[in-house]
Amino acid sequence: MTPEFVPKWIAWETTQRCNLRCVHCRCSSDMDAAQGDFTTAEAKKMFDDIAAVSRPVVVLSGGEPLLRPDIFELARYGTDLGFRMCMATNGALVTPEVCGQMNAADIKMVSLSLDGPTAAVHDDFRQCPGAFEGVERAAALFREHGVKFLVNSSFTKRNQAHIAATFRKAKALGATAWYLFMIVPTGRGEDLFAELISKEDYEEILEWHYEQEKSEDAILMRPTCAPHYYRIVPQLAAREGVKFQRRSLTFSTGGGKGCIAAQSICLIDCFGDVKPCSYFPLSAGNVKRTPFREIWEGSPLFQDLRAFDRYKGKCGACEFINVCGGCRARAYAVTGDYLDEEPFCSYVPPRLARARDA
């Protein structure tokens, strides 16, 4: 295995069932969605298979993972293998008993989804009255029981005006970190093409993020599915004549790079298909039929995504390709070609600008 490409972060979609019906959901979750077909024994075997390759962060995702009855047995099993076990939940099903089970399984971090600073904004995005109250209640329980949590916030035009206030709310809730997600239109999110934030606004939002991250009282921050931030940071730092050192969680994916799909992360869905990231619909292989190592090291899809010289358009010509790379999932969703240029980046590489001016 090439040292440059080691799995450091793996999300496992434990189920597609969910008690909410969010407008942007990558797997179109609801209570009638697929439960998946992993038995407890099969899930443990998959973890053993992964452990033969590395000891990554493993995020128990969904759907809503708390709907899976064996979730804490599997979390404890992963912990005992040496994985850094995490969980992604919408918060609605969190109780004092759940917090105790999280601690007993040694879950290192829980992510809560918060898409607005008020119930009106968040509940509209989540398509469920009371969802905001569930997040507030879960955060309070996490604080009370010593469960570390971060906040994930997703944005489209419908809640774009509330980004700064949502960030402030995440800090007020006591989050360890705040991850700003720029929507990739997959799953139910395919219906949001008209709501996607413009490339010009993208740039402005990411510059705002840079200013917030420099603040001494900022919590840990990371823009997600916005790889061009890793172009913007050195550009702005150079303009200011400063050397900007980003902070990261102790079990980060090593975050000095933008798109890391199939490079240090992947998703395993609830049927065993291994995908480059949570928003990439193409499968590189199935862990029920092929060893994880074989998929990770030998998949043609994964090999394509690691071959930066195959990237096309502006991404292929960009001097920041090794730190940004453009969002491969967004390129595929918009153009049908995962090697095409990032469609929501406004930057024109000098090499292309000179060619156009010639």
CSV table of N, CA, C and O in Angstrom, one decimal, residues 5 10 37 50 62 80 159-160 216 224 233 283-284 290 303 305-306 321 343 349 354:
chain,number,residue,atom,x,y,z
A,5,PHE,N,-1.4,6.9,0.4
A,5,PHE,CA,-2.9,6.6,0.3
A,5,PHE,C,-3.2,5.4,1.3
A,5,PHE,O,-3.3,4.3,1.0
A,10,ILE,N,-13.1,6.2,7.8
A,10,ILE,CA,-14.1,5.4,7.0
A,10,ILE,C,-15.4,5.6,7.7
A,10,ILE,O,-15.6,5.4,8.9
A,37,ASP,N,-28.1,-5.0,4.9
A,37,ASP,CA,-28.2,-6.4,5.1
A,37,ASP,C,-27.0,-7.0,5.9
A,37,ASP,O,-26.7,-8.2,5.8
A,50,ILE,N,-11.1,-4.5,7.8
A,50,ILE,CA,-10.5,-3.2,7.7
A,50,ILE,C,-9.2,-3.1,8.6
A,50,ILE,O,-8.2,-2.5,8.3
A,62,GLY,N,-25.4,7.0,8.9
A,62,GLY,CA,-26.7,6.5,8.4
A,62,GLY,C,-27.2,7.3,7.2
A,62,GLY,O,-26.3,7.8,6.5
A,80,ASP,N,-12.3,-2.0,20.5
A,80,ASP,CA,-11.4,-3.0,20.9
A,80,ASP,C,-10.4,-3.4,19.9
A,80,ASP,O,-9.3,-3.9,20.1
A,159,ASN,N,-30.7,28.6,3.4
A,159,ASN,CA,-30.2,28.9,4.7
A,159,ASN,C,-28.8,29.6,4.7
A,159,ASN,O,-28.2,29.8,5.7
A,160,GLN,N,-28.4,30.0,3.5
A,160,GLN,CA,-27.1,30.7,3.3
A,160,GLN,C,-26.9,31.9,4.2
A,160,GLN,O,-25.9,32.2,4.7
A,216,GLU,N,-8.9,34.2,17.9
A,216,GLU,CA,-8.3,33.4,19.0
A,216,GLU,C,-9.4,32.6,19.8
A,216,GLU,O,-9.1,31.6,20.4
A,224,THR,N,-16.2,21.5,4.6
A,224,THR,CA,-16.2,20.1,4.1
A,224,THR,C,-16.9,20.1,2.7
A,224,THR,O,-17.9,20.9,2.5
A,233,VAL,N,-6.8,29.6,1.4
A,233,VAL,CA,-6.0,29.8,2.6
A,233,VAL,C,-4.6,30.3,2.3
A,233,VAL,O,-4.2,31.4,2.7
A,283,SER,N,-19.6,2.7,-7.0
A,283,SER,CA,-19.0,1.7,-6.1
A,283,SER,C,-17.6,1.2,-6.7
A,283,SER,O,-17.5,1.0,-7.9
A,284,ALA,N,-16.7,1.0,-5.8
A,284,ALA,CA,-15.3,0.5,-6.1
A,284,ALA,C,-15.3,-1.0,-5.9
A,284,ALA,O,-14.3,-1.6,-6.3
A,290,THR,N,-15.4,-9.0,-1.9
A,290,THR,CA,-14.0,-8.7,-2.1
A,290,THR,C,-13.3,-8.2,-0.9
A,290,THR,O,-13.9,-7.3,-0.2
A,303,GLN,N,-8.0,4.3,-8.2
A,303,GLN,CA,-6.7,4.6,-8.9
A,303,GLN,C,-6.9,5.9,-9.7
A,303,GLN,O,-6.0,6.7,-9.8
A,305,LEU,N,-8.9,8.4,-9.1
A,305,LEU,CA,-9.0,9.5,-8.3
A,305,LEU,C,-7.7,9.9,-7.6
A,305,LEU,O,-7.5,11.1,-7.2
A,306,ARG,N,-6.7,9.0,-7.6
A,306,ARG,CA,-5.4,9.3,-7.1
A,306,ARG,C,-4.4,9.8,-8.1
A,306,ARG,O,-3.3,10.2,-7.8
A,321,ILE,N,-3.5,21.9,-7.5
A,321,ILE,CA,-4.2,20.6,-7.6
A,321,ILE,C,-3.8,19.6,-6.5
A,321,ILE,O,-4.6,18.8,-6.1
A,343,PRO,N,-17.0,22.2,-10.6
A,343,PRO,CA,-17.9,23.1,-11.2
A,343,PRO,C,-18.3,24.4,-10.4
A,343,PRO,O,-18.9,25.3,-10.9
A,349,PRO,N,-6.8,29.3,-13.2
A,349,PRO,CA,-5.3,29.1,-13.1
A,349,PRO,C,-4.6,30.0,-14.1
A,349,PRO,O,-5.1,30.2,-15.2
A,354,ARG,N,-3.4,32.7,-19.3
A,354,ARG,CA,-2.5,33.2,-20.3
A,354,ARG,C,-2.9,32.6,-21.7
A,354,ARG,O,-2.8,33.3,-22.7
